[in-house]
Short mmCIF file of C-alpha atoms in Angstrom, two decimals:
data_model
loop_
_atom_site.label_atom_id
_atom_site.label_comp_id
_atom_site.label_asym_id
_atom_site.label_seq_id
_atom_site.Cartn_x
_atom_site.Cartn_y
_atom_site.Cartn_z
CA UNK A 1 23.05 -23.77 -21.72
CA UNK A 2 23.44 -21.00 -24.31
CA UNK A 3 22.79 -17.35 -23.49
CA UNK A 4 19.36 -17.20 -25.06
CA UNK A 5 18.16 -20.37 -23.32
CA UNK A 6 19.60 -19.14 -20.03
CA UNK A 7 17.87 -15.76 -20.37
CA UNK A 8 14.58 -17.43 -21.28
CA UNK A 9 14.78 -19.85 -18.34
CA UNK A 10 15.68 -17.09 -15.88
CA UNK A 11 12.90 -14.81 -17.12
CA UNK A 12 10.26 -17.54 -17.13
CA UNK A 13 11.19 -18.69 -13.65
CA UNK A 14 11.08 -15.15 -12.27
CA UNK A 15 7.75 -14.29 -13.89
CA UNK A 16 6.16 -17.57 -12.83
CA UNK A 17 7.28 -17.01 -9.25
CA UNK A 18 6.00 -13.42 -9.23
CA UNK A 19 2.82 -13.96 -11.22
CA UNK A 20 0.40 -13.51 -8.31
CA UNK A 21 2.18 -10.33 -7.19
CA UNK A 22 2.16 -8.94 -10.72
CA UNK A 23 -1.50 -9.83 -11.07
CA UNK A 24 -2.38 -8.41 -7.64
CA UNK A 25 -0.63 -5.10 -8.30
CA UNK A 26 -2.12 -4.89 -11.81
CA UNK A 27 -5.61 -5.57 -10.43
CA UNK A 28 -5.22 -2.90 -7.76
CA UNK A 29 -4.04 -0.39 -10.37
CA UNK A 30 -6.58 -1.12 -13.11
CA UNK A 31 -9.48 -2.63 -11.09
CA UNK A 32 -10.38 -4.78 -14.06
CA UNK A 33 -9.42 -8.37 -15.05
CA UNK A 34 -8.90 -7.67 -18.75
CA UNK A 35 -6.93 -4.47 -18.19
CA UNK A 36 -4.81 -6.17 -15.54
CA UNK A 37 -3.90 -8.94 -17.99
CA UNK A 38 -3.08 -6.41 -20.72
CA UNK A 39 -0.96 -4.39 -18.31
CA UNK A 40 1.02 -7.49 -17.32
CA UNK A 41 1.45 -8.53 -20.96
CA UNK A 42 2.82 -5.10 -21.82
CA UNK A 43 5.06 -5.20 -18.74
CA UNK A 44 6.46 -8.61 -19.71
CA UNK A 45 7.22 -7.47 -23.26
CA UNK A 46 9.05 -4.39 -22.01
CA UNK A 47 10.90 -6.35 -19.34
CA UNK A 48 12.04 -8.96 -21.84
CA UNK A 49 13.32 -6.28 -24.22
CA UNK A 50 15.18 -4.54 -21.38
CA UNK A 51 16.46 -7.65 -19.64
CA UNK A 52 20.09 -6.84 -20.51
CA UNK A 53 19.82 -3.61 -18.50
CA UNK A 54 19.15 -5.59 -15.30
CA UNK A 55 22.56 -5.29 -13.64
CA UNK A 56 22.03 -7.92 -10.94
CA UNK A 57 19.62 -10.81 -11.29
CA UNK A 58 19.02 -10.66 -7.55
CA UNK A 59 17.15 -7.39 -8.20
CA UNK A 60 14.70 -8.92 -10.67
CA UNK A 61 11.63 -8.69 -8.41
CA UNK A 62 11.83 -4.96 -7.71
CA UNK A 63 12.97 -4.26 -11.26
CA UNK A 64 9.96 -5.89 -12.93
CA UNK A 65 7.49 -4.41 -10.42
CA UNK A 66 8.91 -0.96 -11.29
CA UNK A 67 8.35 -1.66 -14.98
CA UNK A 68 4.74 -2.62 -14.20
CA UNK A 69 4.20 0.57 -12.22
CA UNK A 70 5.90 2.75 -14.84
CA UNK A 71 3.87 1.16 -17.61
CA UNK A 72 0.65 1.85 -15.77
CA UNK A 73 1.60 5.43 -14.94
CA UNK A 74 3.05 6.37 -18.30
CA UNK A 75 0.56 4.72 -20.60
CA UNK A 76 -2.54 3.37 -18.96
CA UNK A 77 -3.65 6.26 -16.90
CA UNK A 78 -3.36 8.60 -19.89
CA UNK A 79 -6.44 6.89 -21.21
CA UNK A 80 -8.60 7.53 -18.22
CA UNK A 81 -10.85 10.56 -18.14
CA UNK A 82 -9.32 13.50 -16.38
CA UNK A 83 -12.56 14.29 -14.61
CA UNK A 84 -11.18 13.58 -11.18
CA UNK A 85 -10.61 16.64 -9.09
CA UNK A 86 -8.72 16.19 -5.89
CA UNK A 87 -7.24 18.46 -3.32
CA UNK A 88 -3.46 18.53 -3.52
CA UNK A 89 -3.03 21.11 -0.81
CA UNK A 90 -0.17 20.24 1.54
CA UNK A 91 -1.35 17.77 4.12
CA UNK A 92 1.24 16.18 6.34
CA UNK A 93 -0.07 15.84 9.87
CA UNK A 94 -2.92 18.32 10.02
CA UNK A 95 -5.70 15.76 9.87
CA UNK A 96 -7.77 15.53 13.02
CA UNK A 97 -6.61 12.36 14.71
CA UNK A 98 -9.97 11.91 16.41
CA UNK A 99 -11.24 10.83 12.97
CA UNK A 100 -8.68 8.06 12.63
CA UNK A 101 -9.76 4.44 12.72
CA UNK A 102 -7.51 3.85 15.70
CA UNK A 103 -9.06 6.68 17.69
CA UNK A 104 -12.53 5.35 16.94
CA UNK A 105 -11.71 1.81 17.98
CA UNK A 106 -9.19 2.26 20.72
CA UNK A 107 -9.97 1.62 24.37
CA UNK A 108 -7.40 2.94 26.79
CA UNK A 109 -5.99 0.67 29.47
CA UNK A 110 -6.10 -2.48 27.35
CA UNK A 111 -2.97 -4.16 26.08
CA UNK A 112 -2.55 -4.12 22.28
CA UNK A 113 -3.07 -7.83 21.75
CA UNK A 114 -6.42 -7.83 23.54
CA UNK A 115 -7.85 -4.64 22.09
CA UNK A 116 -10.90 -4.00 19.86
CA UNK A 117 -8.60 -2.52 17.19
CA UNK A 118 -6.58 -5.74 17.11
CA UNK A 119 -9.79 -7.78 16.85
CA UNK A 120 -11.00 -5.47 14.09
CA UNK A 121 -7.83 -5.98 12.06
CA UNK A 122 -7.94 -9.72 12.58
CA UNK A 123 -11.43 -9.75 11.09
CA UNK A 124 -10.48 -7.70 8.03
CA UNK A 125 -10.32 -9.77 4.85
CA UNK A 126 -8.66 -9.03 1.53
CA UNK A 127 -12.02 -8.15 0.00
CA UNK A 128 -12.52 -5.39 2.60
CA UNK A 129 -9.16 -3.84 1.70
CA UNK A 130 -9.87 -4.31 -2.00
CA UNK A 131 -13.21 -2.51 -1.74
CA UNK A 132 -11.70 0.31 0.31
CA UNK A 133 -8.84 0.74 -2.18
CA UNK A 134 -11.32 0.69 -5.05
CA UNK A 135 -13.19 3.64 -3.58
CA UNK A 136 -10.11 5.88 -3.59
CA UNK A 137 -9.66 8.38 -6.42
CA UNK A 138 -7.06 7.05 -8.90
CA UNK A 139 -4.42 9.61 -7.91
CA UNK A 140 -4.67 8.54 -4.28
CA UNK A 141 -4.93 4.82 -4.96
CA UNK A 142 -1.76 4.92 -7.06
CA UNK A 143 0.41 6.26 -4.27
CA UNK A 144 -0.99 3.75 -1.77
CA UNK A 145 -0.23 0.89 -4.16
CA UNK A 146 3.25 2.17 -4.87
CA UNK A 147 4.15 2.70 -1.21
CA UNK A 148 2.22 -0.05 0.60
CA UNK A 149 2.05 -2.81 -1.99
CA UNK A 150 5.18 -2.24 -4.08
CA UNK A 151 7.29 -0.80 -1.26
CA UNK A 152 8.60 2.22 -3.20
CA UNK A 153 10.28 5.16 -1.47
CA UNK A 154 8.42 8.50 -1.58
CA UNK A 155 11.15 9.92 -3.82
CA UNK A 156 10.68 7.17 -6.34
CA UNK A 157 6.90 7.63 -6.37
CA UNK A 158 7.42 11.37 -6.90
CA UNK A 159 9.64 10.66 -9.91
CA UNK A 160 7.24 8.14 -11.39
CA UNK A 161 4.15 10.28 -11.16
CA UNK A 162 6.09 13.53 -11.75
CA UNK A 163 4.93 15.50 -8.73
CA UNK A 164 6.88 17.03 -5.81
CA UNK A 165 7.60 14.72 -2.89
CA UNK A 166 5.32 16.89 -0.69
CA UNK A 167 2.44 16.01 -2.97
CA UNK A 168 3.20 12.32 -2.54
CA UNK A 169 3.11 12.73 1.25
CA UNK A 170 -0.07 14.73 1.02
CA UNK A 171 -1.87 12.25 -1.22
CA UNK A 172 -0.69 9.36 0.92
CA UNK A 173 -1.99 10.97 4.11
CA UNK A 174 -5.35 11.71 2.60
CA UNK A 175 -5.55 8.29 0.97
CA UNK A 176 -4.82 6.57 4.27
CA UNK A 177 -7.47 8.58 6.03
CA UNK A 178 -10.04 7.80 3.33
CA UNK A 179 -9.07 4.14 3.47
CA UNK A 180 -9.60 4.13 7.23
CA UNK A 181 -12.96 5.85 6.91
CA UNK A 182 -14.02 3.25 4.40
CA UNK A 183 -12.88 0.40 6.68
CA UNK A 184 -14.74 2.01 9.57
CA UNK A 185 -17.87 1.95 7.43
CA UNK A 186 -17.22 -1.72 6.68
CA UNK A 187 -16.93 -2.42 10.40
CA UNK A 188 -20.23 -0.68 11.05
CA UNK A 189 -21.97 -2.53 8.21
CA UNK A 190 -20.62 -5.83 9.54
CA UNK A 191 -21.84 -4.99 13.01
CA UNK A 192 -18.35 -5.02 14.50
CA UNK A 193 -19.14 -1.57 15.85
CA UNK A 194 -22.61 -0.19 16.38
CA UNK A 195 -24.10 1.72 13.43
CA UNK A 196 -24.09 5.49 14.00
CA UNK A 197 -22.38 5.01 17.30
CA UNK A 198 -20.08 7.62 18.71
CA UNK A 199 -16.81 6.47 20.20
CA UNK A 200 -18.23 6.78 23.70
CA UNK A 201 -21.26 4.65 22.88
CA UNK A 202 -19.04 2.02 21.36
CA UNK A 203 -16.84 1.94 24.42
CA UNK A 204 -19.76 1.71 26.80
CA UNK A 205 -21.08 -1.34 25.02
CA UNK A 206 -17.82 -3.29 25.33
CA UNK B 1 17.52 8.01 28.33
CA UNK B 2 14.19 9.88 28.17
CA UNK B 3 12.46 10.53 24.86
CA UNK B 4 12.66 14.16 23.75
CA UNK B 5 9.55 13.90 21.61
CA UNK B 6 5.97 14.49 22.68
CA UNK B 7 3.22 12.05 21.70
CA UNK B 8 1.89 14.64 19.22
CA UNK B 9 5.28 14.90 17.55
CA UNK B 10 5.57 11.14 17.30
CA UNK B 11 2.07 10.87 15.89
CA UNK B 12 2.82 13.48 13.23
CA UNK B 13 5.83 11.45 12.03
CA UNK B 14 4.51 7.96 12.67
CA UNK B 15 3.49 6.95 9.15
CA UNK B 16 6.63 8.38 7.63
CA UNK B 17 8.60 6.44 10.30
CA UNK B 18 6.74 3.22 9.47
CA UNK B 19 7.47 3.85 5.77
CA UNK B 20 11.20 4.16 6.68
CA UNK B 21 11.24 7.73 5.42
CA UNK B 22 12.56 9.37 8.60
CA UNK B 23 16.29 10.06 8.94
CA UNK B 24 18.39 7.99 11.34
CA UNK B 25 18.27 10.54 14.16
CA UNK B 26 14.51 10.98 13.98
CA UNK B 27 14.05 7.21 13.72
CA UNK B 28 16.07 6.65 16.91
CA UNK B 29 14.08 9.29 18.78
CA UNK B 30 10.80 7.71 17.71
CA UNK B 31 12.12 4.24 18.61
CA UNK B 32 12.96 5.52 22.06
CA UNK B 33 9.54 7.12 22.52
CA UNK B 34 7.72 3.96 21.39
CA UNK B 35 9.80 1.98 23.85
CA UNK B 36 8.63 4.24 26.69
CA UNK B 37 5.05 5.13 25.73
CA UNK B 38 2.45 2.37 25.70
CA UNK B 39 -0.18 4.52 24.04
CA UNK B 40 2.05 5.40 21.08
CA UNK B 41 3.38 1.84 20.95
CA UNK B 42 -0.19 0.53 20.61
CA UNK B 43 -0.92 3.07 17.90
CA UNK B 44 2.24 2.09 16.00
CA UNK B 45 1.34 -1.61 16.25
CA UNK B 46 -2.13 -0.87 14.88
CA UNK B 47 -0.81 1.12 11.92
CA UNK B 48 1.85 -1.52 11.22
CA UNK B 49 -0.75 -4.28 11.21
CA UNK B 50 -3.00 -2.26 8.89
CA UNK B 51 -0.05 -1.64 6.54
CA UNK B 52 0.59 -5.40 6.44
CA UNK B 53 -3.06 -6.02 5.57
CA UNK B 54 -2.94 -3.55 2.70
CA UNK B 55 0.36 -4.97 1.42
CA UNK B 56 -1.09 -8.49 1.53
CA UNK B 57 -3.95 -7.34 -0.72
CA UNK B 58 -1.32 -6.83 -3.43
CA UNK B 59 -0.99 -10.54 -3.98
CA UNK B 60 -3.93 -12.12 -5.80
CA UNK B 61 -4.20 -15.61 -7.21
CA UNK B 62 -3.96 -15.28 -10.98
CA UNK B 63 -6.95 -16.86 -12.78
CA UNK B 64 -5.88 -20.02 -14.54
CA UNK B 65 -6.77 -18.87 -18.07
CA UNK B 66 -4.91 -15.57 -17.56
CA UNK B 67 -1.87 -17.42 -16.30
CA UNK B 68 -1.93 -19.74 -19.31
CA UNK B 69 -2.16 -16.84 -21.77
CA UNK B 70 0.71 -14.99 -20.12
CA UNK B 71 2.87 -18.11 -20.02
CA UNK B 72 2.15 -18.68 -23.71
CA UNK B 73 3.20 -15.06 -24.36
CA UNK B 74 6.56 -15.56 -22.65
CA UNK B 75 7.23 -18.70 -24.66
CA UNK B 76 7.01 -16.62 -27.84
CA UNK B 77 9.79 -14.25 -26.67
#
Protein backbone atom coordinates (compact mmCIF):
# COMPACT_ATOMS: atom_id res chain seq x y z
CA UNK A 1 0.00 0.00 0.00
CA UNK A 2 1.52 3.37 -0.95
CA UNK A 3 1.70 6.26 1.50
CA UNK A 4 -1.27 8.14 0.11
CA UNK A 5 -3.51 5.07 0.10
CA UNK A 6 -2.37 4.19 3.62
CA UNK A 7 -3.09 7.71 4.88
CA UNK A 8 -6.50 7.71 3.21
CA UNK A 9 -7.42 4.31 4.65
CA UNK A 10 -6.26 5.26 8.15
CA UNK A 11 -8.10 8.58 8.08
CA UNK A 12 -11.32 7.09 6.71
CA UNK A 13 -11.31 4.28 9.24
CA UNK A 14 -10.73 6.68 12.14
CA UNK A 15 -13.40 9.14 11.05
CA UNK A 16 -15.94 6.39 10.38
CA UNK A 17 -15.32 4.92 13.82
CA UNK A 18 -15.61 8.32 15.52
CA UNK A 19 -18.45 9.73 13.44
CA UNK A 20 -21.12 9.54 16.16
CA UNK A 21 -18.79 11.17 18.70
CA UNK A 22 -17.86 13.93 16.26
CA UNK A 23 -21.52 14.46 15.44
CA UNK A 24 -22.55 14.39 19.11
CA UNK A 25 -19.93 16.93 20.15
CA UNK A 26 -20.71 19.13 17.13
CA UNK A 27 -24.43 19.01 17.93
CA UNK A 28 -23.81 19.93 21.56
CA UNK A 29 -21.62 22.86 20.50
CA UNK A 30 -23.77 24.24 17.68
CA UNK A 31 -27.25 22.96 18.67
CA UNK A 32 -28.18 22.76 15.02
CA UNK A 33 -28.03 19.89 12.46
CA UNK A 34 -26.74 21.97 9.55
CA UNK A 35 -24.13 23.81 11.61
CA UNK A 36 -22.99 20.54 13.18
CA UNK A 37 -22.43 19.03 9.73
CA UNK A 38 -20.55 22.13 8.55
CA UNK A 39 -18.40 22.10 11.67
CA UNK A 40 -17.49 18.45 11.12
CA UNK A 41 -16.74 19.07 7.43
CA UNK A 42 -14.41 21.92 8.35
CA UNK A 43 -12.81 19.77 11.05
CA UNK A 44 -12.21 16.91 8.61
CA UNK A 45 -10.60 19.22 6.05
CA UNK A 46 -8.26 20.70 8.66
CA UNK A 47 -7.46 17.29 10.11
CA UNK A 48 -6.63 15.87 6.69
CA UNK A 49 -4.33 18.79 5.91
CA UNK A 50 -2.57 18.41 9.27
CA UNK A 51 -2.45 14.62 9.36
CA UNK A 52 1.36 14.59 9.06
CA UNK A 53 1.60 16.49 12.35
CA UNK A 54 -0.07 13.59 14.21
CA UNK A 55 2.98 12.06 15.89
CA UNK A 56 1.34 8.81 17.00
CA UNK A 57 -1.64 7.27 15.26
CA UNK A 58 -2.78 5.91 18.61
CA UNK A 59 -3.61 9.52 19.55
CA UNK A 60 -5.93 10.09 16.60
CA UNK A 61 -9.16 10.21 18.62
CA UNK A 62 -8.12 12.97 21.02
CA UNK A 63 -6.28 14.80 18.25
CA UNK A 64 -9.29 15.10 15.94
CA UNK A 65 -11.67 15.97 18.79
CA UNK A 66 -9.28 18.82 19.70
CA UNK A 67 -9.39 20.06 16.12
CA UNK A 68 -13.20 20.01 16.27
CA UNK A 69 -13.22 21.96 19.51
CA UNK A 70 -10.60 24.45 18.28
CA UNK A 71 -12.48 24.98 15.05
CA UNK A 72 -15.68 25.72 16.92
CA UNK A 73 -13.99 28.06 19.38
CA UNK A 74 -11.81 29.91 16.90
CA UNK A 75 -14.23 30.32 14.04
CA UNK A 76 -17.79 29.40 14.77
CA UNK A 77 -18.45 31.24 17.93
CA UNK A 78 -17.07 34.46 16.42
CA UNK A 79 -20.22 34.55 14.38
CA UNK A 80 -22.61 34.41 17.26
CA UNK A 81 -23.97 37.62 18.72
CA UNK A 82 -22.06 38.83 21.70
CA UNK A 83 -25.22 39.70 23.56
CA UNK A 84 -24.66 37.14 26.27
CA UNK A 85 -23.67 38.61 29.58
CA UNK A 86 -22.51 36.22 32.22
CA UNK A 87 -20.94 36.52 35.59
CA UNK A 88 -17.30 35.51 35.54
CA UNK A 89 -16.67 36.34 39.15
CA UNK A 90 -14.56 33.68 40.87
CA UNK A 91 -16.74 30.81 41.94
CA UNK A 92 -15.05 27.69 43.20
CA UNK A 93 -16.97 26.23 46.10
CA UNK A 94 -19.07 29.11 47.36
CA UNK A 95 -22.35 27.88 45.94
CA UNK A 96 -24.90 26.91 48.55
CA UNK A 97 -24.90 23.14 48.55
CA UNK A 98 -28.49 23.03 49.75
CA UNK A 99 -29.42 24.04 46.19
CA UNK A 100 -27.63 21.08 44.63
CA UNK A 101 -29.62 18.33 42.96
CA UNK A 102 -28.11 15.81 45.34
CA UNK A 103 -29.19 17.78 48.41
CA UNK A 104 -32.71 18.05 47.03
CA UNK A 105 -33.02 14.36 46.29
CA UNK A 106 -30.95 12.75 48.97
CA UNK A 107 -32.46 10.82 51.85
CA UNK A 108 -30.08 10.05 54.67
CA UNK A 109 -29.76 6.51 55.97
CA UNK A 110 -30.33 4.85 52.60
CA UNK A 111 -27.58 3.05 50.76
CA UNK A 112 -26.54 4.66 47.45
CA UNK A 113 -27.91 1.93 45.21
CA UNK A 114 -31.40 2.16 46.70
CA UNK A 115 -31.69 5.93 46.91
CA UNK A 116 -34.05 8.39 45.19
CA UNK A 117 -31.05 10.13 43.60
CA UNK A 118 -29.94 6.84 42.04
CA UNK A 119 -33.48 6.22 40.77
CA UNK A 120 -33.59 9.77 39.42
CA UNK A 121 -30.36 9.29 37.46
CA UNK A 122 -31.52 5.94 36.13
CA UNK A 123 -34.61 7.65 34.73
CA UNK A 124 -32.67 10.45 33.03
CA UNK A 125 -32.52 10.08 29.26
CA UNK A 126 -30.20 11.68 26.73
CA UNK A 127 -32.92 14.14 25.73
CA UNK A 128 -33.12 15.45 29.31
CA UNK A 129 -29.37 16.12 29.34
CA UNK A 130 -29.56 17.60 25.84
CA UNK A 131 -32.31 20.01 26.86
CA UNK A 132 -30.48 21.00 30.04
CA UNK A 133 -27.23 21.61 28.12
CA UNK A 134 -29.14 23.60 25.52
CA UNK A 135 -30.40 26.00 28.17
CA UNK A 136 -26.88 26.94 29.29
CA UNK A 137 -25.34 30.18 28.02
CA UNK A 138 -22.81 29.37 25.26
CA UNK A 139 -19.80 30.27 27.40
CA UNK A 140 -20.90 27.82 30.08
CA UNK A 141 -22.00 25.09 27.71
CA UNK A 142 -18.62 25.14 25.98
CA UNK A 143 -16.66 24.35 29.12
CA UNK A 144 -19.05 21.55 30.09
CA UNK A 145 -18.68 19.98 26.65
CA UNK A 146 -14.92 20.31 26.72
CA UNK A 147 -14.53 18.85 30.20
CA UNK A 148 -17.37 16.32 30.44
CA UNK A 149 -17.82 15.21 26.84
CA UNK A 150 -14.35 15.66 25.35
CA UNK A 151 -12.43 14.97 28.56
CA UNK A 152 -10.08 17.97 28.32
CA UNK A 153 -8.02 19.16 31.28
CA UNK A 154 -8.91 22.58 32.74
CA UNK A 155 -5.56 23.94 31.51
CA UNK A 156 -6.31 22.90 27.97
CA UNK A 157 -9.78 24.46 28.08
CA UNK A 158 -8.24 27.68 29.40
CA UNK A 159 -5.81 27.75 26.47
CA UNK A 160 -8.50 27.03 23.92
CA UNK A 161 -10.93 29.67 25.07
CA UNK A 162 -8.14 32.08 26.14
CA UNK A 163 -9.23 32.73 29.70
CA UNK A 164 -7.46 32.11 33.04
CA UNK A 165 -7.86 28.65 34.53
CA UNK A 166 -9.83 30.18 37.44
CA UNK A 167 -12.42 31.35 34.96
CA UNK A 168 -12.72 27.81 33.59
CA UNK A 169 -13.33 26.50 37.12
CA UNK A 170 -15.80 29.25 37.80
CA UNK A 171 -17.78 28.71 34.60
CA UNK A 172 -17.76 24.97 35.14
CA UNK A 173 -19.11 25.30 38.68
CA UNK A 174 -21.87 27.62 37.63
CA UNK A 175 -22.68 25.53 34.56
CA UNK A 176 -22.97 22.39 36.66
CA UNK A 177 -25.26 24.10 39.10
CA UNK A 178 -27.46 25.45 36.30
CA UNK A 179 -27.51 22.01 34.70
CA UNK A 180 -28.64 20.48 37.99
CA UNK A 181 -31.34 23.09 38.45
CA UNK A 182 -32.61 22.36 34.98
CA UNK A 183 -32.63 18.60 35.65
CA UNK A 184 -34.46 19.22 38.92
CA UNK A 185 -37.10 21.09 36.94
CA UNK A 186 -37.31 18.14 34.54
CA UNK A 187 -37.83 15.80 37.48
CA UNK A 188 -40.63 17.98 38.81
CA UNK A 189 -42.29 18.23 35.39
CA UNK A 190 -42.08 14.45 35.03
CA UNK A 191 -43.60 13.97 38.45
CA UNK A 192 -40.53 12.21 39.82
CA UNK A 193 -40.61 14.75 42.63
CA UNK A 194 -43.64 16.74 43.68
CA UNK A 195 -44.08 20.12 41.96
CA UNK A 196 -43.19 23.02 44.25
CA UNK A 197 -42.23 20.62 46.96
CA UNK A 198 -39.60 21.48 49.50
CA UNK A 199 -37.04 18.85 50.34
CA UNK A 200 -38.88 17.98 53.53
CA UNK A 201 -42.18 17.48 51.73
CA UNK A 202 -40.50 15.27 49.19
CA UNK A 203 -38.92 13.17 51.89
CA UNK A 204 -42.16 12.80 53.81
CA UNK A 205 -43.91 11.44 50.75
CA UNK A 206 -41.37 8.66 50.17
CA UNK B 1 -5.30 6.00 59.01
CA UNK B 2 -7.96 8.67 59.68
CA UNK B 3 -8.90 11.22 57.04
CA UNK B 4 -7.58 14.71 57.80
CA UNK B 5 -10.25 16.40 55.72
CA UNK B 6 -13.68 17.51 56.86
CA UNK B 7 -16.77 16.73 54.77
CA UNK B 8 -16.96 20.43 53.80
CA UNK B 9 -13.39 20.36 52.53
CA UNK B 10 -14.04 17.23 50.52
CA UNK B 11 -17.22 18.70 49.08
CA UNK B 12 -15.38 21.85 47.99
CA UNK B 13 -12.85 19.76 46.05
CA UNK B 14 -15.12 16.95 44.92
CA UNK B 15 -15.77 17.98 41.32
CA UNK B 16 -12.16 18.91 40.74
CA UNK B 17 -11.23 15.48 42.21
CA UNK B 18 -13.69 13.71 39.90
CA UNK B 19 -12.22 15.68 36.96
CA UNK B 20 -8.74 14.39 38.00
CA UNK B 21 -7.57 17.94 38.59
CA UNK B 22 -6.42 17.49 42.20
CA UNK B 23 -2.75 16.78 42.91
CA UNK B 24 -1.67 13.32 44.08
CA UNK B 25 -1.59 14.23 47.77
CA UNK B 26 -5.03 15.84 47.74
CA UNK B 27 -6.40 12.93 45.70
CA UNK B 28 -5.15 10.41 48.28
CA UNK B 29 -6.67 12.41 51.14
CA UNK B 30 -10.02 12.55 49.37
CA UNK B 31 -9.81 8.83 48.54
CA UNK B 32 -9.25 8.11 52.21
CA UNK B 33 -12.17 10.30 53.29
CA UNK B 34 -14.53 8.70 50.75
CA UNK B 35 -13.47 5.30 52.02
CA UNK B 36 -14.47 6.29 55.56
CA UNK B 37 -17.48 8.56 55.06
CA UNK B 38 -20.66 7.05 53.66
CA UNK B 39 -22.35 10.41 53.17
CA UNK B 40 -19.50 11.79 51.03
CA UNK B 41 -19.14 8.44 49.26
CA UNK B 42 -22.82 8.59 48.25
CA UNK B 43 -22.40 12.16 47.05
CA UNK B 44 -19.34 11.22 44.99
CA UNK B 45 -21.19 8.28 43.44
CA UNK B 46 -24.08 10.57 42.50
CA UNK B 47 -21.82 13.17 40.88
CA UNK B 48 -19.86 10.45 39.07
CA UNK B 49 -23.05 8.93 37.68
CA UNK B 50 -24.28 12.35 36.56
CA UNK B 51 -20.92 13.02 34.85
CA UNK B 52 -21.27 9.70 32.99
CA UNK B 53 -24.77 10.68 31.85
CA UNK B 54 -23.53 14.02 30.50
CA UNK B 55 -20.55 12.38 28.77
CA UNK B 56 -22.86 9.82 27.16
CA UNK B 57 -24.91 12.67 25.67
CA UNK B 58 -21.83 13.51 23.59
CA UNK B 59 -22.39 10.54 21.35
CA UNK B 60 -25.29 10.92 18.92
CA UNK B 61 -26.22 8.70 16.01
CA UNK B 62 -25.29 10.59 12.87
CA UNK B 63 -28.25 10.98 10.46
CA UNK B 64 -27.75 8.78 7.43
CA UNK B 65 -27.72 11.60 4.86
CA UNK B 66 -25.18 13.58 6.92
CA UNK B 67 -22.97 10.53 7.22
CA UNK B 68 -23.13 9.95 3.47
CA UNK B 69 -22.20 13.55 2.67
CA UNK B 70 -19.26 13.49 5.08
CA UNK B 71 -18.03 10.16 3.73
CA UNK B 72 -18.25 11.56 0.20
CA UNK B 73 -16.20 14.57 1.37
CA UNK B 74 -13.43 12.36 2.71
CA UNK B 75 -13.27 10.41 -0.53
CA UNK B 76 -12.41 13.65 -2.35
CA UNK B 77 -9.34 14.27 -0.12
